[in-house]
């Protein structure tokens, strides 16, 4: 299909490699991963049989048409820029690094800024992305197919929207994990076994999400359907509303959005 260089073979780099190869979109021999940590290079070679692994960025970039940039944001400025890197289609997933930051550090013009989330590790991610004007329509089509392999993807034309989506789906898994953790604690607190509590909470959360996805009803209608007058759910929901859980989530996403905007400005 096309050759891809993955720069940064950490958690998210490996997630991308696994997703595109499992989907059959790219084969291992079309991928080169550049990773600075020697032990991690050994792990990548064992985990992904047939992939090329290198510690030298130019070796990965020179033989590839696309660069998937998955280093930590603080490592962006230490990348080798210019030359072949500048000439490639570059997909950056660096949180808080704007297209302008990536262009300044790499020299690239054809840039996709994408924001995946951690459920991408199990193929259930949500990735928002945007692109510079010089990214062609056929490249955009390819990018959407690549990102689809990690779950769902959404293209947005405005880069500012990426900061908003970061606050919802980027940080969102952490909010859901907090709720899962608290529900397990609560279940144990009323006397249920921890392993049973974990199973029932995880299945309740994923089942509710699946049900909401398959239903065309608003979540408020689905909530009403399980809330009998004077019943157990009504008693629980009354406490959640009294403790302002809804307002806390609204404020949390607002705070995360503001922080995403601040991080984007800190480089400029
Ligand atoms: N985790 C998420 O859910 C998520 C979601 C959206 C976006 N992101 C973004 O994804 C990026 C990667 O996150 P991660 O969790 O995968 O990080 P990670 O596990 O730390 O992986 C990054 C890897 O790249 C290596 N590296 C650093 N500089 C390099 C260079 N110049 N060339 C080659 N390799 C280099 C790092 O080595 P060292 O350890 O020595 O630095 C590390 O092994 C971050 O920018 C993050 O903002 C993550």
XYZ file of N, CA and C and ligand atoms in Angstrom:
852
model
N 0.842 -1.201 0.000
C 0.000 0.000 0.000
C 0.880 1.255 0.000
N 1.547 1.481 1.107
C 2.447 2.617 1.240
C 3.321 2.350 2.459
N 4.506 2.935 2.500
C 5.382 2.645 3.636
C 5.212 3.715 4.713
N 5.210 3.270 5.965
C 4.998 4.200 7.087
C 6.157 4.084 8.074
N 6.669 5.247 8.506
C 7.662 5.296 9.583
C 6.947 5.701 10.866
N 7.069 4.886 11.900
C 6.496 5.240 13.201
C 7.644 5.761 14.056
N 7.605 7.035 14.405
C 8.678 7.622 15.220
C 8.189 7.653 16.668
N 8.789 6.813 17.522
C 8.344 6.670 18.908
C 7.540 5.394 19.042
N 8.206 4.319 19.447
C 7.530 3.015 19.541
C 7.038 2.719 20.946
N 6.482 3.728 21.620
C 5.925 3.528 22.973
C 4.521 2.954 22.899
N 3.728 3.243 23.916
C 2.378 2.672 24.007
C 1.539 3.009 22.776
N 1.520 4.286 22.389
C 0.633 4.694 21.298
C 1.200 4.316 19.926
N 2.522 4.339 19.804
C 3.129 3.887 18.549
C 2.818 2.414 18.314
N 2.968 1.595 19.369
C 2.674 0.160 19.258
C 1.184 -0.073 18.992
N 0.350 0.755 19.591
C -1.106 0.633 19.369
C -1.431 0.827 17.895
N -0.804 1.832 17.285
C -1.036 2.107 15.857
C -0.559 0.933 15.000
N 0.644 0.442 15.300
C 1.211 -0.675 14.515
C 0.269 -1.887 14.583
N -0.177 -2.195 15.811
C -1.053 -3.366 15.995
C -2.364 -3.174 15.231
N -2.921 -1.969 15.313
C -4.238 -1.718 14.698
C -4.172 -1.823 13.174
N -3.189 -1.145 12.554
C -3.167 -1.139 11.074
C -2.796 -2.503 10.506
N -1.978 -3.260 11.243
C -1.600 -4.587 10.723
C -2.710 -5.607 10.986
N -3.345 -5.545 12.170
C -4.460 -6.469 12.445
C -5.591 -6.267 11.442
N -5.776 -5.010 11.029
C -6.851 -4.716 10.071
C -6.464 -5.138 8.654
N -5.201 -5.493 8.461
C -4.745 -5.915 7.131
C -4.519 -4.743 6.179
N -4.480 -3.538 6.722
C -4.319 -2.349 5.877
C -2.862 -2.163 5.461
N -1.959 -2.494 6.382
C -0.518 -2.363 6.157
C 0.118 -3.663 6.638
N 1.143 -4.130 5.932
C 1.820 -5.331 6.429
C 3.069 -4.905 7.212
N 3.569 -5.815 8.033
C 4.721 -5.489 8.887
C 5.912 -5.031 8.051
N 6.081 -5.612 6.853
C 7.268 -5.229 6.070
C 7.110 -3.860 5.398
N 5.958 -3.214 5.576
C 5.786 -1.845 5.083
C 5.974 -0.821 6.211
N 6.313 -1.324 7.406
C 6.451 -0.437 8.570
C 7.897 -0.411 9.061
N 8.381 0.784 9.405
C 9.665 0.915 10.097
C 9.400 1.731 11.347
N 9.843 1.225 12.482
C 9.646 1.975 13.718
C 10.993 2.461 14.229
N 11.018 3.763 14.563
C 12.239 4.355 15.146
C 11.991 4.570 16.626
N 12.841 3.988 17.446
C 12.660 4.064 18.899
C 14.047 4.267 19.525
N 14.130 5.261 20.458
C 15.453 5.567 21.020
C 15.874 4.616 22.146
N 14.919 3.949 22.792
C 15.252 3.101 23.945
C 15.600 1.684 23.453
N 16.865 1.221 23.658
C 17.286 -0.073 23.105
C 16.417 -1.251 23.551
N 16.071 -1.309 24.848
C 15.243 -2.430 25.339
C 13.878 -2.425 24.660
N 13.369 -1.231 24.407
C 12.067 -1.134 23.741
C 12.177 -1.593 22.281
N 13.333 -1.306 21.656
C 13.543 -1.788 20.276
C 13.501 -3.328 20.255
N 14.150 -3.958 21.267
C 14.129 -5.430 21.336
C 12.695 -5.926 21.463
N 11.937 -5.248 22.318
C 10.543 -5.658 22.542
C 9.737 -5.517 21.250
N 9.931 -4.421 20.533
C 9.177 -4.185 19.283
C 9.489 -5.271 18.255
N 10.779 -5.664 18.191
C 11.179 -6.705 17.232
C 10.509 -8.044 17.549
N 10.405 -8.359 18.862
C 9.759 -9.625 19.277
C 8.252 -9.561 19.065
N 7.669 -8.431 19.425
C 6.203 -8.295 19.395
C 5.662 -8.270 17.967
N 6.395 -7.584 17.070
C 5.891 -7.388 15.707
C 6.858 -8.050 14.710
N 6.732 -9.357 14.554
C 7.647 -10.099 13.685
C 7.576 -9.557 12.260
N 8.751 -9.229 11.709
C 8.814 -8.761 10.318
C 8.930 -7.255 10.189
N 8.735 -6.520 11.284
C 8.830 -5.060 11.224
C 10.311 -4.648 11.235
N 10.634 -3.520 10.585
C 12.004 -2.985 10.669
C 12.084 -2.054 11.873
N 13.119 -2.238 12.670
C 13.284 -1.422 13.871
C 14.636 -0.732 13.804
N 14.656 0.559 14.122
C 15.907 1.310 14.081
C 15.918 2.356 15.202
N 17.113 2.813 15.537
C 17.234 3.911 16.492
C 17.577 5.209 15.783
N 17.665 5.139 14.452
C 18.081 6.314 13.659
C 16.893 6.820 12.848
N 16.485 8.028 13.148
C 15.271 8.565 12.515
C 15.348 8.556 10.983
N 16.500 8.981 10.440
C 16.624 9.077 8.974
C 16.401 7.724 8.302
N 16.829 6.642 8.963
C 16.659 5.302 8.366
C 15.184 4.957 8.201
N 14.376 5.385 9.185
C 12.939 5.107 9.111
C 12.265 6.015 8.089
N 12.664 7.274 8.097
C 11.985 8.277 7.269
C 12.321 8.101 5.788
N 13.581 7.851 5.493
C 14.029 7.822 4.091
C 13.278 6.798 3.249
N 12.893 5.668 3.867
C 12.246 4.608 3.086
C 10.727 4.654 3.195
N 10.165 5.753 3.736
C 8.717 5.800 3.982
C 8.069 7.011 3.316
N 6.765 6.885 3.037
C 6.027 8.026 2.467
C 5.284 8.800 3.558
N 4.975 8.087 4.661
C 4.196 8.704 5.745
C 4.966 8.557 7.046
N 4.907 9.606 7.877
C 5.511 9.519 9.217
C 4.383 9.574 10.243
N 4.351 8.613 11.148
C 3.399 8.631 12.265
C 4.209 9.017 13.492
N 3.972 10.218 13.996
C 4.810 10.770 15.064
C 4.155 10.511 16.420
N 4.787 9.649 17.224
C 4.183 9.282 18.510
C 5.209 9.324 19.644
N 6.061 10.364 19.614
C 6.966 10.608 20.750
C 6.212 11.474 21.759
N 6.804 11.667 22.935
C 6.167 12.550 23.914
C 6.304 13.997 23.434
N 5.340 14.862 23.783
C 5.402 16.245 23.291
C 6.738 16.933 23.589
N 7.341 16.646 24.752
C 8.606 17.313 25.110
C 9.776 16.870 24.229
N 9.578 15.763 23.482
C 10.646 15.286 22.583
C 10.521 15.855 21.170
N 9.466 16.635 20.939
C 9.235 17.148 19.581
C 10.423 17.969 19.074
N 10.960 18.810 19.951
C 12.020 19.723 19.486
C 13.355 19.027 19.237
N 13.491 17.793 19.767
C 14.765 17.101 19.551
C 14.750 16.223 18.295
N 13.639 16.248 17.542
C 13.570 15.437 16.323
C 14.465 16.033 15.247
N 14.933 15.181 14.330
C 15.686 15.695 13.183
C 14.692 16.278 12.194
N 14.888 17.543 11.829
C 13.943 18.176 10.905
C 14.612 18.345 9.537
N 13.835 18.901 8.627
C 14.386 19.174 7.299
C 14.492 17.911 6.466
N 15.082 18.059 5.276
C 15.337 16.921 4.388
C 14.105 16.083 4.164
N 14.276 14.771 4.320
C 13.199 13.829 4.019
C 12.008 13.997 4.957
N 12.274 14.325 6.217
C 11.167 14.490 7.167
C 10.218 15.581 6.687
N 10.797 16.702 6.239
C 9.983 17.841 5.804
C 9.134 17.506 4.581
N 9.591 16.543 3.788
C 8.897 16.232 2.530
C 7.772 15.208 2.695
N 7.620 14.632 3.869
C 6.660 13.546 4.069
C 5.300 14.042 4.568
N 4.275 13.184 4.381
C 2.996 13.413 5.054
C 3.202 12.994 6.506
N 2.951 13.914 7.430
C 3.266 13.650 8.834
C 1.974 13.617 9.657
N 1.752 12.514 10.351
C 0.585 12.399 11.245
C 1.111 12.510 12.671
N 0.754 13.597 13.358
C 1.227 13.790 14.726
C 0.099 13.515 15.704
N 0.392 12.733 16.753
C -0.632 12.495 17.791
C -0.216 13.165 19.103
N 0.743 14.094 19.036
C 1.289 14.690 20.252
C 0.264 15.602 20.924
N -0.128 15.243 22.141
C -1.128 16.035 22.866
C -0.576 17.432 23.122
N -1.364 18.435 22.880
C -0.985 19.811 23.202
C -0.002 20.440 22.229
N 0.455 19.722 21.223
C 1.371 20.306 20.231
C 0.560 20.676 18.989
N 0.563 21.968 18.668
C -0.252 22.446 17.552
C 0.424 22.124 16.217
N -0.331 22.338 15.148
C 0.242 22.151 13.805
C 1.432 23.097 13.631
N 1.319 24.312 14.152
C 2.429 25.274 14.025
C 3.678 24.763 14.740
N 3.515 24.146 15.921
C 4.670 23.577 16.654
C 5.323 22.471 15.833
N 4.467 21.593 15.284
C 4.990 20.441 14.535
C 5.699 20.933 13.269
N 5.107 21.937 12.611
C 5.745 22.478 11.396
C 7.096 23.102 11.755
N 7.145 23.869 12.861
C 8.393 24.538 13.249
C 9.481 23.526 13.601
N 9.098 22.411 14.202
C 10.094 21.434 14.652
C 10.513 20.452 13.575
N 9.649 20.208 12.586
C 9.959 19.162 11.598
C 10.181 19.707 10.196
N 9.690 20.916 9.939
C 9.777 21.472 8.591
C 8.688 20.942 7.667
N 7.853 20.023 8.158
C 6.814 19.426 7.304
C 5.719 20.449 6.995
N 5.111 20.302 5.834
C 3.993 21.155 5.426
C 2.691 20.369 5.409
N 2.803 19.096 4.985
C 1.605 18.247 4.929
C 1.481 17.559 6.297
N 0.671 18.178 7.165
C 0.585 17.707 8.557
C -0.859 17.348 8.916
N -1.012 16.190 9.544
C -2.287 15.799 10.149
C -2.072 15.843 11.655
N -2.943 16.568 12.365
C -2.881 16.528 13.831
C -4.037 15.659 14.316
N -3.699 14.585 14.991
C -4.727 13.638 15.438
C -4.686 13.503 16.958
N -5.828 13.249 17.543
C -5.913 13.034 18.990
C -6.660 11.732 19.267
N -5.884 10.631 19.425
C -6.534 9.359 19.781
C -6.802 9.303 21.296
N -7.375 8.222 21.765
C -7.476 8.017 23.219
C -7.084 6.581 23.577
N -6.961 6.310 24.878
C -6.378 5.020 25.284
C -7.192 3.786 24.867
N -8.525 3.837 24.759
C -9.217 2.624 24.288
C -8.796 2.192 22.878
N -8.025 3.027 22.184
C -7.446 2.621 20.888
C -6.627 1.344 21.070
N -6.111 1.133 22.282
C -5.283 -0.062 22.539
C -6.067 -1.351 22.373
N -7.404 -1.273 22.462
C -8.231 -2.471 22.251
C -9.166 -2.274 21.050
N -8.769 -1.360 20.154
C -9.553 -1.145 18.927
C -10.871 -0.423 19.148
N -11.017 0.230 20.322
C -12.282 0.915 20.638
C -12.033 2.400 20.892
N -10.999 2.931 20.233
C -10.639 4.322 20.454
C -11.544 5.291 19.705
N -11.337 6.568 20.027
C -11.981 7.634 19.255
C -10.875 8.629 18.923
N -10.676 8.881 17.630
C -9.600 9.769 17.203
C -10.172 10.933 16.407
N -9.926 12.146 16.903
C -10.300 13.342 16.148
C -9.072 13.816 15.392
N -9.268 14.334 14.196
C -8.094 14.801 13.440
C -8.436 15.963 12.526
N -7.388 16.729 12.219
C -7.515 17.811 11.260
C -6.250 17.807 10.399
N -6.255 18.584 9.328
C -5.113 18.526 8.406
C -4.840 19.902 7.809
N -3.595 20.117 7.411
C -3.263 21.368 6.726
C -3.817 21.315 5.295
N -3.977 22.492 4.685
C -4.588 22.567 3.351
C -3.814 21.753 2.320
N -2.481 21.620 2.531
C -1.675 20.935 1.516
C -1.819 19.408 1.545
N -2.553 18.872 2.526
C -2.819 17.423 2.534
C -3.912 17.147 1.491
N -3.586 16.290 0.523
C -4.506 16.066 -0.606
C -5.725 15.227 -0.183
N -6.734 15.224 -1.046
C -7.943 14.441 -0.745
C -7.639 12.955 -0.627
N -6.759 12.449 -1.507
C -6.474 11.008 -1.422
C -5.675 10.705 -0.148
N -4.836 11.644 0.301
C -4.117 11.436 1.568
C -5.108 11.466 2.747
N -6.086 12.369 2.670
C -7.091 12.430 3.750
C -7.875 11.116 3.830
N -8.200 10.586 2.649
C -8.928 9.305 2.593
C -8.100 8.199 3.245
N -6.790 8.192 2.947
C -5.905 7.182 3.523
C -5.801 7.357 5.037
N -5.669 8.610 5.492
C -5.556 8.880 6.936
C -6.810 8.382 7.654
N -7.982 8.634 7.074
C -9.206 8.200 7.760
C -9.257 6.667 7.831
N -8.756 5.988 6.804
C -8.735 4.515 6.847
C -7.734 4.017 7.898
N -6.597 4.687 7.994
C -5.594 4.284 8.998
C -6.148 4.487 10.417
N -6.772 5.648 10.655
C -7.252 5.952 12.011
C -8.482 5.112 12.370
N -9.269 4.751 11.366
C -10.432 3.870 11.585
C -10.031 2.554 12.236
N -8.807 2.101 11.965
C -8.402 0.786 12.489
C -8.269 0.797 14.015
N -8.166 2.001 14.637
C -8.036 2.071 16.103
C -9.399 2.262 16.773
N -10.464 2.304 15.985
C -11.805 2.512 16.555
C -12.594 3.400 15.617
N -13.080 4.533 16.150
C -13.793 5.499 15.302
C -12.923 6.736 15.116
N -13.137 7.432 13.990
C -12.400 8.683 13.777
C -13.364 9.762 13.294
N -12.969 11.005 13.573
C -13.792 12.149 13.168
C -12.871 13.244 12.641
N -13.105 13.666 11.399
C -12.336 14.784 10.842
C -13.003 16.099 11.236
N -12.209 17.080 11.668
C -12.737 18.431 11.914
C -11.867 19.415 11.128
N -12.500 20.451 10.586
C -11.743 21.360 9.721
C -10.986 22.404 10.532
N -11.404 22.599 11.807
C -10.868 23.690 12.604
C -9.974 23.124 13.716
N -8.722 23.539 13.773
C -7.805 22.971 14.773
C -8.258 23.253 16.209
N -8.937 24.393 16.435
C -9.382 24.730 17.796
C -10.338 23.660 18.341
N -11.055 22.995 17.438
C -11.997 21.950 17.876
C -11.250 20.757 18.476
N -9.997 20.557 18.051
C -9.211 19.437 18.607
C -9.045 19.619 20.125
N -8.839 20.860 20.583
C -8.703 21.099 22.025
C -9.991 20.737 22.768
N -11.127 21.026 22.131
C -12.412 20.687 22.773
C -12.584 19.169 22.842
N -12.234 18.503 21.733
C -12.410 17.046 21.687
C -11.421 16.368 22.633
N -10.231 16.955 22.780
C -9.246 16.432 23.737
C -9.854 16.378 25.137
N -10.605 17.430 25.490
C -11.198 17.509 26.833
C -12.300 16.468 27.031
N -12.919 16.025 25.924
C -14.034 15.070 26.035
C -13.537 13.636 25.835
N -13.057 13.312 24.625
C -12.685 11.911 24.375
C -11.230 11.609 24.729
N -10.350 12.616 24.665
C -8.939 12.389 25.021
C -8.813 12.126 26.515
N -9.383 13.029 27.324
C -9.318 12.873 28.782
C -10.451 11.997 29.302
N -11.495 11.812 28.497
C -12.702 11.098 28.926
C -12.472 9.741 29.568
N -11.572 8.892 28.996
C -11.374 7.587 29.634
C -10.998 7.716 31.120
N -10.242 8.760 31.473
C -9.852 8.919 32.885
C -11.078 9.208 33.758
N -12.026 9.978 33.218
C -13.245 10.256 34.013
C -14.030 8.951 34.216
N -14.115 8.174 33.124
C -14.884 6.920 33.212
C -14.186 5.945 34.169
N -12.831 5.914 34.130
C -12.109 5.015 35.043
C -12.355 5.422 36.503
N -12.430 6.739 36.746
C -12.709 7.223 38.110
C -14.086 6.732 38.565
N -15.069 6.813 37.663
C -16.428 6.371 38.003
C -16.445 4.854 38.236
N -15.719 4.123 37.378
C -15.645 2.658 37.540
C -15.034 2.311 38.897
N -13.923 3.003 39.212
C -13.222 2.739 40.478
C -14.152 3.007 41.664
N -14.857 4.144 41.597
C -15.740 4.526 42.709
C -16.899 3.536 42.842
N -17.449 3.070 41.714
C -18.567 2.119 41.789
C -18.110 0.787 42.369
N -16.869 0.377 42.034
C -16.344 -0.878 42.614
C -16.160 -0.705 44.128
N -15.578 0.441 44.521
C -15.415 0.725 45.961
C -16.761 0.643 46.673
N -17.761 1.261 46.044
C -19.082 1.328 46.667
C -19.705 -0.065 46.786
N -19.490 -0.885 45.741
C -20.059 -2.238 45.764
C -19.423 -3.066 46.889
N -18.109 -2.915 47.039
C -17.406 -3.644 48.103
C -17.871 -3.130 49.468
N -18.096 -1.823 49.523
C -18.522 -1.187 50.774
C -19.848 -1.737 51.287
N -20.744 -2.141 50.357
C -22.021 -2.711 50.826
C -21.961 -4.240 50.925
N -20.731 -4.786 50.792
C -20.565 -6.201 51.118
C -20.363 -7.152 49.952
N -20.217 -6.631 48.718
C -19.997 -7.541 47.579
C -18.523 -7.894 47.465
N -18.238 -9.055 46.880
C -16.844 -9.497 46.715
C -16.155 -8.622 45.667
N -14.870 -8.240 45.895
C -14.188 -7.338 44.956
C -14.170 -7.845 43.518
N -13.919 -9.166 43.300
C -13.856 -9.636 41.910
C -15.235 -9.618 41.253
N -16.278 -9.953 42.038
C -17.641 -9.848 41.495
C -17.979 -8.386 41.194
N -17.575 -7.500 42.124
C -17.879 -6.072 41.972
C -17.256 -5.532 40.685
N -15.999 -5.917 40.448
C -15.301 -5.454 39.236
C -16.035 -5.923 37.968
N -16.390 -7.228 37.961
C -17.088 -7.770 36.784
C -18.399 -7.039 36.535
N -19.182 -6.860 37.599
C -20.525 -6.287 37.369
C -20.451 -4.815 36.992
N -19.464 -4.094 37.548
C -19.354 -2.672 37.202
C -18.879 -2.518 35.754
N -17.855 -3.281 35.374
C -17.340 -3.166 33.999
C -18.408 -3.545 32.976
N -19.141 -4.605 33.264
C -20.183 -5.034 32.322
C -21.326 -4.013 32.292
N -21.616 -3.396 33.437
C -22.684 -2.390 33.476
C -22.295 -1.164 32.658
N -21.023 -0.749 32.787
C -20.570 0.438 32.046
C -20.516 0.142 30.546
N -19.895 -0.978 30.165
C -19.788 -1.251 28.722
C -21.155 -1.589 28.139
N -21.999 -2.309 28.905
C -23.338 -2.645 28.420
C -24.201 -1.402 28.239
N -24.096 -0.454 29.184
C -24.894 0.783 29.073
C -24.446 1.582 27.858
N -23.121 1.615 27.619
C -22.593 2.345 26.470
C -23.086 1.700 25.164
N -23.004 0.381 25.111
C -23.448 -0.360 23.915
C -24.940 -0.131 23.667
N -25.719 -0.198 24.754
C -27.175 -0.008 24.664
C -27.468 1.399 24.145
N -26.777 2.404 24.709
C -27.005 3.794 24.276
C -26.627 3.964 22.805
N -25.559 3.276 22.374
C -25.137 3.388 20.967
C -26.159 2.769 20.027
N -26.734 1.649 20.452
C -27.674 0.952 19.562
C -29.072 1.558 19.592
N -29.348 2.329 20.641
C -30.677 2.928 20.774
C -30.673 4.294 20.083
N -31.827 4.690 19.550
C -31.874 6.041 18.984
C -32.467 7.021 20.004
N -32.597 6.590 21.251
C -33.178 7.442 22.301
C -32.107 8.314 22.964
N -32.526 9.466 23.435
C -31.635 10.349 24.214
C -31.267 9.639 25.527
N -30.038 9.853 26.037
C -29.659 9.195 27.304
C -30.636 9.493 28.441
N -31.238 10.667 28.444
C -32.186 11.010 29.519
C -33.405 10.069 29.474
N -33.814 9.681 28.255
C -34.960 8.766 28.110
C -34.560 7.380 28.619
N -33.345 6.958 28.262
C -32.863 5.645 28.734
C -32.775 5.631 30.264
N -32.347 6.759 30.830
C -32.253 6.852 32.303
C -33.651 6.757 32.925
N -34.608 7.458 32.325
C -35.985 7.411 32.834
C -36.550 5.992 32.805
N -36.138 5.226 31.761
C -36.670 3.870 31.607
C -36.296 2.956 32.777
N -35.152 3.262 33.464
C -34.770 2.404 34.600
C -35.097 3.057 35.944
N -35.846 4.150 35.904
C -36.114 4.885 37.141
C -37.604 4.811 37.487
N -37.987 3.778 38.273
C -39.395 3.689 38.679
C -39.652 4.685 39.805
N -40.859 5.243 39.837
C -41.186 6.199 40.908
C -40.989 5.562 42.285
N -40.250 6.257 43.132
C -40.034 5.774 44.500
C -39.129 4.556 44.583
N -38.462 4.193 43.484
C -37.653 2.970 43.474
C -36.197 3.182 43.853
N -35.416 2.122 43.657
C -34.004 2.137 44.079
C -33.170 3.115 43.230
N -33.383 3.090 41.903
C -32.586 3.958 41.031
C -32.879 5.425 41.335
N -34.156 5.731 41.585
C -34.536 7.117 41.924
C -33.796 7.560 43.188
N -33.673 6.644 44.161
C -32.976 6.985 45.421
C -31.502 7.277 45.145
N -30.900 6.458 44.284
C -29.480 6.668 43.955
C -29.271 7.944 43.160
N -30.132 8.176 42.163
C -29.973 9.369 41.314
C -30.162 10.658 42.123
N -31.075 10.606 43.113
C -31.296 11.804 43.942
C -29.988 12.217 44.618
N -29.235 11.227 45.106
C -27.964 11.543 45.775
C -26.956 12.106 44.757
N -26.886 11.495 43.562
C -25.936 11.988 42.547
C -26.249 13.436 42.178
N -27.539 13.767 42.056
C -27.901 15.159 41.717
C -27.619 16.086 42.907
N -27.925 15.620 44.136
C -27.639 16.453 45.327
C -26.151 16.759 45.428
N -25.326 15.755 45.076
C -23.864 15.945 45.164
C -23.294 16.592 43.897
N -24.158 17.028 43.002
C -23.778 17.801 41.808
C -22.789 17.073 40.900
N -23.027 15.772 40.692
C -22.133 14.994 39.820
C -22.192 15.527 38.384
N -23.393 15.897 37.935
C -23.535 16.435 36.570
C -22.730 17.738 36.419
N -22.879 18.637 37.415
C -22.155 19.918 37.360
C -20.645 19.689 37.434
N -20.232 18.687 38.215
C -18.794 18.392 38.341
C -18.232 17.949 36.990
N -18.981 17.130 36.249
C -18.504 16.673 34.933
C -18.438 17.839 33.940
N -19.431 18.717 34.017
C -19.418 19.899 33.130
C -18.172 20.744 33.430
N -17.901 20.968 34.724
C -16.731 21.778 35.109
C -15.420 21.072 34.758
N -15.400 19.745 34.896
C -14.173 18.978 34.597
C -13.812 19.120 33.114
N -14.806 18.991 32.256
C -14.527 19.073 30.813
C -14.163 20.501 30.431
N -14.787 21.464 31.102
C -14.433 22.868 30.847
C -12.965 23.128 31.262
N -12.564 22.604 32.429
C -11.183 22.794 32.920
C -10.182 22.119 31.979
N -10.525 20.914 31.509
C -9.624 20.187 30.603
C -9.483 20.949 29.278
N -10.575 21.540 28.812
C -10.521 22.321 27.574
C -9.603 23.533 27.735
N -9.774 24.229 28.860
C -8.907 25.407 29.104
C -7.440 25.000 29.162
N -7.173 23.865 29.812
C -5.789 23.383 29.935
C -5.214 22.995 28.566
N -6.055 22.380 27.726
C -5.597 22.007 26.372
C -5.213 23.263 25.595
N -6.000 24.329 25.746
C -5.680 25.586 25.046
C -4.381 26.186 25.589
N -4.221 26.132 26.922
C -2.981 26.655 27.546
C -1.759 25.910 27.046
N -1.852 24.567 26.995
C -0.710 23.753 26.549
C -0.351 24.085 25.108
N -1.368 24.324 24.287
C -1.128 24.680 22.885
C -0.407 26.010 22.758
N -0.719 26.946 23.705
C -0.086 28.280 23.645
C 1.325 28.268 24.187
N 1.642 27.307 25.076
C 2.919 27.373 25.800
C 4.126 27.230 24.875
N 3.917 26.599 23.702
C 5.030 26.405 22.777
C 5.294 27.631 21.936
N 4.245 28.450 21.747
C 4.389 29.552 20.789
C 5.120 30.739 21.408
N -1.578 7.703 25.796
C -2.650 8.273 25.241
O -3.807 7.955 25.487
C -2.485 9.353 24.232
C -3.605 9.904 23.617
C -3.413 10.887 22.641
C -2.148 11.296 22.319
N -1.087 10.756 22.962
C 0.238 11.218 22.596
O 0.950 10.119 22.102
C 2.331 10.376 22.273
C 3.003 9.106 22.726
O 2.440 8.697 23.989
P 2.844 7.292 24.612
O 1.936 7.084 25.768
O 2.911 6.269 23.539
O 4.349 7.639 25.100
P 5.552 6.633 25.384
O 5.025 5.283 25.734
O 6.490 7.319 26.317
O 6.240 6.477 23.942
C 7.116 7.394 23.339
C 8.414 6.646 22.982
O 9.149 7.398 22.016
C 10.528 7.413 22.421
N 11.209 8.562 21.812
C 11.428 9.799 22.308
N 12.093 10.587 21.418
C 12.274 9.830 20.313
C 12.882 10.059 19.042
N 13.419 11.236 18.722
N 12.896 9.061 18.143
C 12.366 7.878 18.433
N 11.774 7.580 19.629
C 11.719 8.535 20.559
C 10.408 7.503 23.921
O 11.642 7.232 24.564
P 11.916 7.950 26.016
O 11.057 7.212 26.993
O 13.388 7.781 26.211
O 11.493 9.399 25.872
C 9.337 6.449 24.194
O 9.849 5.151 24.233
C 2.441 11.543 23.260
O 2.879 12.694 22.544
C 1.044 11.741 23.762
O 0.783 13.124 23.971
C -1.213 9.783 23.898
